[in-house]
mmCIF file with all atom_site columns, C-alpha atoms in Angstrom:
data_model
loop_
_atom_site.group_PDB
_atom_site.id
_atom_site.type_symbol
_atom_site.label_atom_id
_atom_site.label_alt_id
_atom_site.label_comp_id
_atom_site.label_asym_id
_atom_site.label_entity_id
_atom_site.label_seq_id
_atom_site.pdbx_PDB_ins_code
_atom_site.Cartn_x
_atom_site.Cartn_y
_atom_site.Cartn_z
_atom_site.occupancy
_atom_site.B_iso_or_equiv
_atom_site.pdbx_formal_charge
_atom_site.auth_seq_id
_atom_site.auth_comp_id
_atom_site.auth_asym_id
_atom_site.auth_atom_id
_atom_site.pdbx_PDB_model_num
ATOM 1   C CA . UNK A 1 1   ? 0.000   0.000  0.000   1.00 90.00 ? 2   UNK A CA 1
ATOM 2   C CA . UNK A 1 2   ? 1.142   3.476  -0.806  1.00 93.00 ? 3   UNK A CA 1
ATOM 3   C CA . UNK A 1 3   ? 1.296   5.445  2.221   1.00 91.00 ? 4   UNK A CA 1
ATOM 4   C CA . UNK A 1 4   ? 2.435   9.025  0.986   1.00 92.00 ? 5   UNK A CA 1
ATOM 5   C CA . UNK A 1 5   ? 3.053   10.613 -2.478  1.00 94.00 ? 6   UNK A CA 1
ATOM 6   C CA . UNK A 1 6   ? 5.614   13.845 -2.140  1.00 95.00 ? 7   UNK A CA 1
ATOM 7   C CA . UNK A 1 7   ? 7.084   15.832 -4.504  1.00 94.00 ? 8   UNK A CA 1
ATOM 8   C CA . UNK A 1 8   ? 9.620   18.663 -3.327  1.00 93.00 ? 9   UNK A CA 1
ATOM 9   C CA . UNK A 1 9   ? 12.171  20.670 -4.790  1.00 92.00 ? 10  UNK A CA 1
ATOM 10  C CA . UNK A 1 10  ? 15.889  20.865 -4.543  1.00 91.00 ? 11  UNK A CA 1
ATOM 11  C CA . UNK A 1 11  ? 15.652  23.430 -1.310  1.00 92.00 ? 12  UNK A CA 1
ATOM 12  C CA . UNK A 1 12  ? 12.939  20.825 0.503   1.00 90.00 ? 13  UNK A CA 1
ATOM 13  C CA . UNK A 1 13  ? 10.096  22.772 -0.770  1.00 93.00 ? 14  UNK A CA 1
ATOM 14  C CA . UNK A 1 14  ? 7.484   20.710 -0.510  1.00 93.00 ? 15  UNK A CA 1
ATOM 15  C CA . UNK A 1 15  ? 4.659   20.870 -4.002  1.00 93.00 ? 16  UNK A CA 1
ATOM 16  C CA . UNK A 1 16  ? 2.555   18.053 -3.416  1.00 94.00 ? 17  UNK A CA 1
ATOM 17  C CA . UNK A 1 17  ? 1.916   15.905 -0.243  1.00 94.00 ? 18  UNK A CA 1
ATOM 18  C CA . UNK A 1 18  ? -0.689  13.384 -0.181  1.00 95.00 ? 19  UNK A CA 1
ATOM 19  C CA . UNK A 1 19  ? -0.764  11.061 2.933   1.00 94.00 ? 20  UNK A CA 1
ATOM 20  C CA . UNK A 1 20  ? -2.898  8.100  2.634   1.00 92.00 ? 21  UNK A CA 1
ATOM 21  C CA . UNK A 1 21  ? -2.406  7.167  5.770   1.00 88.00 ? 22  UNK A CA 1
ATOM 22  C CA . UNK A 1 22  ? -3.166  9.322  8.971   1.00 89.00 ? 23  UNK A CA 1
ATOM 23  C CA . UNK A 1 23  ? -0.553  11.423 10.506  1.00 88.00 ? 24  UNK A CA 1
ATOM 24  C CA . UNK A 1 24  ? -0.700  14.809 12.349  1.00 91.00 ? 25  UNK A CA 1
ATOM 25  C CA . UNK A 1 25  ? 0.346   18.142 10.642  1.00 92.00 ? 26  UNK A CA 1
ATOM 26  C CA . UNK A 1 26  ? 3.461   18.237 13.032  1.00 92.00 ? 27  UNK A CA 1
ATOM 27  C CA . UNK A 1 27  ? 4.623   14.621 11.869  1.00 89.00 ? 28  UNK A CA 1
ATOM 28  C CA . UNK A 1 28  ? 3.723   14.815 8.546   1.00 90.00 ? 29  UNK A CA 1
ATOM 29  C CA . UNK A 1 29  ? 6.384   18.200 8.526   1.00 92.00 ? 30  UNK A CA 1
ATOM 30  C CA . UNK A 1 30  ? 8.876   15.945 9.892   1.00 90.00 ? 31  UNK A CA 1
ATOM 31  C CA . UNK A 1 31  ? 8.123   13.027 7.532   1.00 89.00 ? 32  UNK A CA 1
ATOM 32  C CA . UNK A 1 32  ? 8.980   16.037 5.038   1.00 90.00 ? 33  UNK A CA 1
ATOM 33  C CA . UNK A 1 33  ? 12.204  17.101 6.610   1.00 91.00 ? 34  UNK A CA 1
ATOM 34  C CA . UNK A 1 34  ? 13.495  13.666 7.155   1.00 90.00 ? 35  UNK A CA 1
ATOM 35  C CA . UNK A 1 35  ? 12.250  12.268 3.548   1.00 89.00 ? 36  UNK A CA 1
ATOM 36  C CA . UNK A 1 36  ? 14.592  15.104 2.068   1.00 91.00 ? 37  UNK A CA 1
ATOM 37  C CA . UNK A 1 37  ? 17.291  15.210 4.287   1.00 90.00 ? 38  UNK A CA 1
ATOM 38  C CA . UNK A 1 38  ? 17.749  11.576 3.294   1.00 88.00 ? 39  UNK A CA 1
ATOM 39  C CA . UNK A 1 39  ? 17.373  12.003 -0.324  1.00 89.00 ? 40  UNK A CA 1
ATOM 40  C CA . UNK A 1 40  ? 18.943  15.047 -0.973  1.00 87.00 ? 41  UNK A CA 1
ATOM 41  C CA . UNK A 1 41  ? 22.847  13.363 0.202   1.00 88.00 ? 42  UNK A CA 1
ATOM 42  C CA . UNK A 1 42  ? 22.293  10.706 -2.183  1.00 87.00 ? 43  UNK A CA 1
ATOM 43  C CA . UNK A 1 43  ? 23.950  10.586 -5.130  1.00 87.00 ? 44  UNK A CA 1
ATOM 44  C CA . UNK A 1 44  ? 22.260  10.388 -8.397  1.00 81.00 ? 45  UNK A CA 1
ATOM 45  C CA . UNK A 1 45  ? 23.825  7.232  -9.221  1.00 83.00 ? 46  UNK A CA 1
ATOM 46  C CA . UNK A 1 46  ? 22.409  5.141  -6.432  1.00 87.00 ? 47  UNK A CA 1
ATOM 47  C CA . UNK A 1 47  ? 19.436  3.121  -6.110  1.00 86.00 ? 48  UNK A CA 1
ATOM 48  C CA . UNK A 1 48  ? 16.060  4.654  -6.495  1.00 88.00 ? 49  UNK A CA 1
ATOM 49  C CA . UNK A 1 49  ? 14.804  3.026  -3.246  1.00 86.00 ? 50  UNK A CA 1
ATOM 50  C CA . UNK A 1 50  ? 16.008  3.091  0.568   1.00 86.00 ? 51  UNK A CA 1
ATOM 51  C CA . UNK A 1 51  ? 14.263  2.192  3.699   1.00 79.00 ? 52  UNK A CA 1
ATOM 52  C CA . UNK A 1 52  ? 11.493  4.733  5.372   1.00 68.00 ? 53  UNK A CA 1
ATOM 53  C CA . UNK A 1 53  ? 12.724  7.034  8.145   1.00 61.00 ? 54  UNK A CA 1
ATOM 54  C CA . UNK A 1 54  ? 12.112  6.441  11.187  1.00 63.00 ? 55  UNK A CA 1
ATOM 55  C CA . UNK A 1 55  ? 8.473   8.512  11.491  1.00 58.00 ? 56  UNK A CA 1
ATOM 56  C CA . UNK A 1 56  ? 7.252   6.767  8.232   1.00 63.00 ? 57  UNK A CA 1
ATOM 57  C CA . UNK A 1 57  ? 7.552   3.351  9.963   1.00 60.00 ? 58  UNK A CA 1
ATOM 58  C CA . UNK A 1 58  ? 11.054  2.180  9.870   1.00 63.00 ? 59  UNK A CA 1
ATOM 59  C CA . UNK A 1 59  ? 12.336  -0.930 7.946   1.00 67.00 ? 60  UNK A CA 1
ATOM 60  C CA . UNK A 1 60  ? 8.784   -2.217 6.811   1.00 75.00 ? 61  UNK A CA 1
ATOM 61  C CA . UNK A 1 61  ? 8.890   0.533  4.441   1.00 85.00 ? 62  UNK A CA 1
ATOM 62  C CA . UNK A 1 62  ? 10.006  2.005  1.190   1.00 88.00 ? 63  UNK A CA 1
ATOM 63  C CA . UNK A 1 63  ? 10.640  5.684  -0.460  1.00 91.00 ? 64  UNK A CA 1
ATOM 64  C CA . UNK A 1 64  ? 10.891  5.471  -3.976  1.00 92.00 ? 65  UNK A CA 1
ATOM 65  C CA . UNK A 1 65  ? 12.255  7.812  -5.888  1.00 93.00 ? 66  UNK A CA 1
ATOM 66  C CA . UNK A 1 66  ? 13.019  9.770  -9.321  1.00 93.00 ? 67  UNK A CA 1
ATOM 67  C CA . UNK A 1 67  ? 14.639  12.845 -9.442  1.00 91.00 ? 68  UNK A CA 1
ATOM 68  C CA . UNK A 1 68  ? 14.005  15.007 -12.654 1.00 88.00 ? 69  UNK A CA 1
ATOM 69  C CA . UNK A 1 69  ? 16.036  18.424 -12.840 1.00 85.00 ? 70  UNK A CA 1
ATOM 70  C CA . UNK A 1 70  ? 14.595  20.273 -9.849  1.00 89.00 ? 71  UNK A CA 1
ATOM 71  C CA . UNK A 1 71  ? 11.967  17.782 -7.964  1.00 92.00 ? 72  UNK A CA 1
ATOM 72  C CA . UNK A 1 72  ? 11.990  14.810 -6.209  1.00 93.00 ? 73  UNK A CA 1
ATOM 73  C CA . UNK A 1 73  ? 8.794   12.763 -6.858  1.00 95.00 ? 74  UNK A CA 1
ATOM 74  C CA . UNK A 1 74  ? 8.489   10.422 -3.756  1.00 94.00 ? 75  UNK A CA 1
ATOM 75  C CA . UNK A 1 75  ? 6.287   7.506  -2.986  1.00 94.00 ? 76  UNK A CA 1
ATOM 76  C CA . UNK A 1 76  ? 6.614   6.003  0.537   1.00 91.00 ? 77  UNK A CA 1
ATOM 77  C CA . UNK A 1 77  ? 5.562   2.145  0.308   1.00 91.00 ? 78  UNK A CA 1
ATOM 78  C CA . UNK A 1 78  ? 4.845   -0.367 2.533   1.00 89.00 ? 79  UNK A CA 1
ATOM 79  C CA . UNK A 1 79  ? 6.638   -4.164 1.780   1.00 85.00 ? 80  UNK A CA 1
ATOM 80  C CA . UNK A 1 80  ? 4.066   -5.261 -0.395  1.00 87.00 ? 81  UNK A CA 1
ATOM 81  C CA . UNK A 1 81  ? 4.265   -3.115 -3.226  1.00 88.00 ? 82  UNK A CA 1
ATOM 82  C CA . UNK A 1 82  ? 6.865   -3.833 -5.877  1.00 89.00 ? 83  UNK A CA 1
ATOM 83  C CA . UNK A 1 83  ? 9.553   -1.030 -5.972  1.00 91.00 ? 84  UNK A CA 1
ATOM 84  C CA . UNK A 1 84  ? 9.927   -1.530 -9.744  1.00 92.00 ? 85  UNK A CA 1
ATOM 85  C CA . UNK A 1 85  ? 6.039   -0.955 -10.269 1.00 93.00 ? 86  UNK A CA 1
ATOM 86  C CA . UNK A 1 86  ? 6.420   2.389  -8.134  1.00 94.00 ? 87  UNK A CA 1
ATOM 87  C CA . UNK A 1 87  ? 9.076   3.380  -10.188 1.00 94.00 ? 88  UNK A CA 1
ATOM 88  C CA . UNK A 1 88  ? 6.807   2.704  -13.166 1.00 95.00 ? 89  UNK A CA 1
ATOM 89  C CA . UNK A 1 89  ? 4.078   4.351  -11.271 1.00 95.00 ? 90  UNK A CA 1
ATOM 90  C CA . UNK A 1 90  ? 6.387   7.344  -10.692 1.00 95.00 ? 91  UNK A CA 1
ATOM 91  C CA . UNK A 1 91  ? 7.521   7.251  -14.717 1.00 95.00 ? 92  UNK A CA 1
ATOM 92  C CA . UNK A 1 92  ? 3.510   7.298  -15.667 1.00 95.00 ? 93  UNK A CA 1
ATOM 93  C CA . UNK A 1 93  ? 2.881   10.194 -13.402 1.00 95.00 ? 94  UNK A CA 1
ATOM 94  C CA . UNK A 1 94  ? 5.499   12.901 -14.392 1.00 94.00 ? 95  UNK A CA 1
ATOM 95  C CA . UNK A 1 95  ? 4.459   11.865 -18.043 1.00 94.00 ? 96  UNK A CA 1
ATOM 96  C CA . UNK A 1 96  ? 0.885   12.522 -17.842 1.00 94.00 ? 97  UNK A CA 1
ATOM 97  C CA . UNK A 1 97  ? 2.130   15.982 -16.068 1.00 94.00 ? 98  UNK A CA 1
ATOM 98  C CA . UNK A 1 98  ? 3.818   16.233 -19.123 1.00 93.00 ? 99  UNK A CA 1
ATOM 99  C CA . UNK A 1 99  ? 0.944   16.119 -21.430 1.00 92.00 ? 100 UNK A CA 1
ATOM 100 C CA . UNK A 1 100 ? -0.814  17.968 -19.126 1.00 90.00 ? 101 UNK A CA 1
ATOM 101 C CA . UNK A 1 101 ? 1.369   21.160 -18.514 1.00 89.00 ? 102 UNK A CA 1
ATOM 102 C CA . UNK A 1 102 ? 3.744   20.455 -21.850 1.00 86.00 ? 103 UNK A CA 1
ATOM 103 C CA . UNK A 1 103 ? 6.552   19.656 -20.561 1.00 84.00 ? 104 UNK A CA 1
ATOM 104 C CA . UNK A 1 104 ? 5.611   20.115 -16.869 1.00 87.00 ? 105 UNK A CA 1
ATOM 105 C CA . UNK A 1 105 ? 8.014   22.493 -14.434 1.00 87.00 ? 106 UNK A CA 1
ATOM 106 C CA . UNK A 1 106 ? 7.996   23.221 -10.391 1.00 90.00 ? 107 UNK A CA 1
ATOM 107 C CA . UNK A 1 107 ? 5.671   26.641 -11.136 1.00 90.00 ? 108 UNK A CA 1
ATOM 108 C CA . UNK A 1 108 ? 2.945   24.093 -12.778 1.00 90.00 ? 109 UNK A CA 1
ATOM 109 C CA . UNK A 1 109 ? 3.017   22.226 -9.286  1.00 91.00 ? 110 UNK A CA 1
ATOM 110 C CA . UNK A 1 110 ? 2.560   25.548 -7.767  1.00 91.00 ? 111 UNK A CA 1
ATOM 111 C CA . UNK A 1 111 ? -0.193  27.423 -10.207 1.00 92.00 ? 112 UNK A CA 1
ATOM 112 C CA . UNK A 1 112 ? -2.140  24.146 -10.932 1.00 90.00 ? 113 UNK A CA 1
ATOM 113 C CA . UNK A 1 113 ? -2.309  22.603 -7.284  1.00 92.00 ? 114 UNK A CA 1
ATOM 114 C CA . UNK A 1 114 ? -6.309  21.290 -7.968  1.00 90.00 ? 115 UNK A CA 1
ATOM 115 C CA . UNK A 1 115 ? -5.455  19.817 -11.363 1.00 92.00 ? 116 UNK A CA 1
ATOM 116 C CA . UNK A 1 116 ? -2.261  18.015 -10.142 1.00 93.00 ? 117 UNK A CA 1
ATOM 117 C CA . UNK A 1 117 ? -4.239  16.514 -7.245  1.00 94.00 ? 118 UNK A CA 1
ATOM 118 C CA . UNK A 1 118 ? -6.674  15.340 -9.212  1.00 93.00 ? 119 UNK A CA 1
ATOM 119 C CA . UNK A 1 119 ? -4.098  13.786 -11.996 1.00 94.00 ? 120 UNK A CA 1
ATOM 120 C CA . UNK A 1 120 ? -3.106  11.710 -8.631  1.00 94.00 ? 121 UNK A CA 1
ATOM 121 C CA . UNK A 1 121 ? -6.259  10.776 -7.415  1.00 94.00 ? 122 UNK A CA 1
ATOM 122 C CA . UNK A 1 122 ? -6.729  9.123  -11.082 1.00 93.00 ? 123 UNK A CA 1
ATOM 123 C CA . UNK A 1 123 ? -3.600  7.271  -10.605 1.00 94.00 ? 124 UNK A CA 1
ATOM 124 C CA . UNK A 1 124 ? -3.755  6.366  -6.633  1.00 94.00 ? 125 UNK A CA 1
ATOM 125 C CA . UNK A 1 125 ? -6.813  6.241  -4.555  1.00 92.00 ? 126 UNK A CA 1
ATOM 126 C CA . UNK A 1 126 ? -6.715  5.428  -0.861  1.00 91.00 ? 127 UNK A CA 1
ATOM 127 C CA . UNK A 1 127 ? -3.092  4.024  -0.909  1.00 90.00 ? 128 UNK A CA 1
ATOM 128 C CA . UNK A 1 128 ? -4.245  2.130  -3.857  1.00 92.00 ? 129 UNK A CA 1
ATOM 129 C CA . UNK A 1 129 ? -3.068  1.869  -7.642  1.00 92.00 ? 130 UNK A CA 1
ATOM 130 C CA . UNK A 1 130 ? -5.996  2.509  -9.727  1.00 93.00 ? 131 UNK A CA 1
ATOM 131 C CA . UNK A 1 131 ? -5.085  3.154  -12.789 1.00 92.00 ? 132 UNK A CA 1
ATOM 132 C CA . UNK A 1 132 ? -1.678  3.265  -15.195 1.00 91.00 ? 133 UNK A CA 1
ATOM 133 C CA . UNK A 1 133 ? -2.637  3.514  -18.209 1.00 92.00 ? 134 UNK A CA 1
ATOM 134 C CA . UNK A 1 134 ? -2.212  7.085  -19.068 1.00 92.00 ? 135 UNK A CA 1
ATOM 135 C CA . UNK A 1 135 ? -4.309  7.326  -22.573 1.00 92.00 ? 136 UNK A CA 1
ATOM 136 C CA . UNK A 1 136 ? -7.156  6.234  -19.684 1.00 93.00 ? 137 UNK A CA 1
ATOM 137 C CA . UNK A 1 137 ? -6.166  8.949  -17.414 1.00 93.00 ? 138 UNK A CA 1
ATOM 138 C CA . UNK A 1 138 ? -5.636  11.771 -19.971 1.00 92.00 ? 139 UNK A CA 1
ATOM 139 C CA . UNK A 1 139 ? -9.558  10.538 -21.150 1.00 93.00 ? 140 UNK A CA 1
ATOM 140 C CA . UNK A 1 140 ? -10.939 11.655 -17.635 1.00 92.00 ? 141 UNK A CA 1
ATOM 141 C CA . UNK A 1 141 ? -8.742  14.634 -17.125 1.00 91.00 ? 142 UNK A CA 1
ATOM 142 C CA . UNK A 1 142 ? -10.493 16.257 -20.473 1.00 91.00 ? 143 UNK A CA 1
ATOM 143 C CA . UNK A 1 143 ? -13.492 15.205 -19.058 1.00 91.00 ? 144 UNK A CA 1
ATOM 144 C CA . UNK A 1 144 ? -12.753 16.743 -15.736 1.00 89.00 ? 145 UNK A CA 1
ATOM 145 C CA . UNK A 1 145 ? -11.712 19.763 -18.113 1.00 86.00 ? 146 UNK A CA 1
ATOM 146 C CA . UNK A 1 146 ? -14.948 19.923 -20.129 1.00 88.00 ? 147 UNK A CA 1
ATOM 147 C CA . UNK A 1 147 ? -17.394 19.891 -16.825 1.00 86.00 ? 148 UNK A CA 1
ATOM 148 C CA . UNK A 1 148 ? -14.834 22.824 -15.974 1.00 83.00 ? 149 UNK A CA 1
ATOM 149 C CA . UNK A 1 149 ? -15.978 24.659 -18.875 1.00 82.00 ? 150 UNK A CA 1
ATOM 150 C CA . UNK A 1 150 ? -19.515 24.038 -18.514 1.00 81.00 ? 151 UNK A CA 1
ATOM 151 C CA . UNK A 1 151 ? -19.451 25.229 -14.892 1.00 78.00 ? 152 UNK A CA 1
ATOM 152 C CA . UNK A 1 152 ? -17.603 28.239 -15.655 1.00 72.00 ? 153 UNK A CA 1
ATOM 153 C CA . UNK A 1 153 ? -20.091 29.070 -18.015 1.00 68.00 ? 154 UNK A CA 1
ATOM 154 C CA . UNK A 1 154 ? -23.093 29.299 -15.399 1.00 60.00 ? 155 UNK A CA 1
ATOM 155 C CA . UNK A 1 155 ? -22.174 32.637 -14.287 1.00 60.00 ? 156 UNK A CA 1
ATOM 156 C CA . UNK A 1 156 ? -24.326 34.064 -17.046 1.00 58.00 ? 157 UNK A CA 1
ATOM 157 C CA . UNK A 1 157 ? -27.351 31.521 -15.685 1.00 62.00 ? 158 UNK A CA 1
ATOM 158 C CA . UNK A 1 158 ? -29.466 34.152 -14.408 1.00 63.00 ? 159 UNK A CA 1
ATOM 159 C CA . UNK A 1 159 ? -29.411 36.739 -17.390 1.00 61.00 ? 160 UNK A CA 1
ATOM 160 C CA . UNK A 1 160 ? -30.257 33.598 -19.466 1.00 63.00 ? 161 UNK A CA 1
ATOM 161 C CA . UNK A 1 161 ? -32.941 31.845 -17.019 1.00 67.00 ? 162 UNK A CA 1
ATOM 162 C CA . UNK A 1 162 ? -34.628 35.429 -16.850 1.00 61.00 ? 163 UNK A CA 1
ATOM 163 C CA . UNK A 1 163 ? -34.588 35.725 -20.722 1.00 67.00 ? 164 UNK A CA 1
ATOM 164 C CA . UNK A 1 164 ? -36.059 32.260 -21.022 1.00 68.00 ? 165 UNK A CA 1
ATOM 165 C CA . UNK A 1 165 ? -38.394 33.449 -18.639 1.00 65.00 ? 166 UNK A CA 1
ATOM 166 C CA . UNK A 1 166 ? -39.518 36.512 -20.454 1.00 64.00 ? 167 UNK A CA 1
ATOM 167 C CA . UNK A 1 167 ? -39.880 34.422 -23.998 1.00 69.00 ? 168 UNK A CA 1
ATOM 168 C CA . UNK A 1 168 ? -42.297 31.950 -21.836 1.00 68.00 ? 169 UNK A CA 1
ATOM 169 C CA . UNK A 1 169 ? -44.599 34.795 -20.854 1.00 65.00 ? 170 UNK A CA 1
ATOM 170 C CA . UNK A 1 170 ? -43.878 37.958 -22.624 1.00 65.00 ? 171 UNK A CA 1
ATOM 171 C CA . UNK A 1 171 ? -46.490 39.495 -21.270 1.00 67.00 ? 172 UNK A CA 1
ATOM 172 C CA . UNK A 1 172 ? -45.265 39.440 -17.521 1.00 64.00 ? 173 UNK A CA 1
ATOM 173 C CA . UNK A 1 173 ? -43.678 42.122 -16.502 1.00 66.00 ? 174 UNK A CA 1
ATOM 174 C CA . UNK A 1 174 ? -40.463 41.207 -14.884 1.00 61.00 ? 175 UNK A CA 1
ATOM 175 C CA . UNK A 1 175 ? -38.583 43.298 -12.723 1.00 59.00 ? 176 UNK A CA 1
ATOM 176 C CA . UNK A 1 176 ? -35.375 45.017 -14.656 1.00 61.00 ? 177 UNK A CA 1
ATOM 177 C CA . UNK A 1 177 ? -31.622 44.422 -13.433 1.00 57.00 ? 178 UNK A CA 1
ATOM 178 C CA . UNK A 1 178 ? -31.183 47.524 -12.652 1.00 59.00 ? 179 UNK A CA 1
ATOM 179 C CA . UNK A 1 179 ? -34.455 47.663 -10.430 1.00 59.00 ? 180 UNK A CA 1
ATOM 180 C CA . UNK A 1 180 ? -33.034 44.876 -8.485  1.00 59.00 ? 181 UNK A CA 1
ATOM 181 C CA . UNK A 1 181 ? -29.728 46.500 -7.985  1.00 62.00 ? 182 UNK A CA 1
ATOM 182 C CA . UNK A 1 182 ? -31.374 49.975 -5.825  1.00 64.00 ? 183 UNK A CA 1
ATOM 183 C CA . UNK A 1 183 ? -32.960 47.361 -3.549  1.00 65.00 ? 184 UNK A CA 1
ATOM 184 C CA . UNK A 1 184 ? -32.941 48.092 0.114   1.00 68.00 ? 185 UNK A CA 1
ATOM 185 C CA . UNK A 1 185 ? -32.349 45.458 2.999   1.00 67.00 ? 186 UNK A CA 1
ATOM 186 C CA . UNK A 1 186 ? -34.486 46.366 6.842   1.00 71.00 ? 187 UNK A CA 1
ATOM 187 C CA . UNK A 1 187 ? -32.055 47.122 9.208   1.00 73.00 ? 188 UNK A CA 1
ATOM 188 C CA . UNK A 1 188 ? -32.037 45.492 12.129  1.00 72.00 ? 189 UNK A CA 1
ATOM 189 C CA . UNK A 1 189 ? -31.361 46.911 15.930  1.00 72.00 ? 190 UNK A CA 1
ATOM 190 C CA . UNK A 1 190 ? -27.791 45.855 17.667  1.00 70.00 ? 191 UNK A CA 1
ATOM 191 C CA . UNK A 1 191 ? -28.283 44.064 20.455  1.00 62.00 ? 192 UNK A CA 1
#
């Protein structure tokens, strides 16, 4: 089971953090600190894995790891997930951000929080794997996109709900927009 998905910078700014498991505020900041502090001396040519700190749960688990130019994408995994599929995992995730953002950089992360949780939340659910298949998950993220669109465009619903109204019965007389805007509100005593 995947217990936490991080991404930070270089300087152990931390972009995403998605805990699947509980832990307060105050220990997942320390997971933070001590998930970088042990990446961040490692070499590039090392393994991609190493044992959880100590807060994460000691030698049961794994962080798994890719570094690309100025984040660290992290997965912390428990013993019965394959450290090769993570790193698969990892590979599918930074490429959908990819196709996403176009060739995806640390001020996406930053600017497009919502949409980079949800490009997760396709991928891993509840500490789970639910999808890799990223033609599958670029499908529901332009569907996510196109709701988007249709939403933003209800903030002209009430100049077209009254004009619908006003074709219905065109002989009601409905109150103007400007009428409604001159509208006084009772004003109530202070206790």
């Amino acid at each position: 089971m995947i217990k936490a998905a991080l991404i930070f910078n270089n300087h152990g700014k931390p972009r995403l953090t998605k805990f699947f498991s509980y832990y307060t505020e105050e220990i997942q900041q320390q997971i933070i600190r001590e998930t970088f502090l042990l990446l961040s001396k490692r070499e590039d040519s090392v393994c991609n894995f190493l044992e959880g700190g100590t807060l994460i749960g000691g030698s049961d688990f794994r962080l798994v790891y890719r570094h690309y130019a100025t984040l660290y994408f992290v997965f912390c995994v428990d013993s019965s997930e394959s450290e090769l599929g993570i790193l698969d995992l990892i590979q599918v995730f930074v490429e959908t951000l990819d196709r996403c953002f176009e060739n995806v950089c640390e001020l996406d992360l930053i600017f497009h929080m919502d949409k980079v949780h949800y490009i997760l939340q396709e991928i891993v659910m509840g500490g789970m794997v639910v999808e890799t298949n990223q033609t599958e998950i670029l499908t529901h993220i332009e569907a996510q996109q196109q709701i988007e669109k249709k939403e933003a465009g209800m903030g002209g619903a009430p100049a077209r709900a009254l004009s619908a109204a006003k074709s219905m019965a065109p002989n009601v007389n409905l109150p103007k927009l400007a009428d409604l805007q001159n509208i006084s509100l009772p004003s109530f005593k202070k206790l």
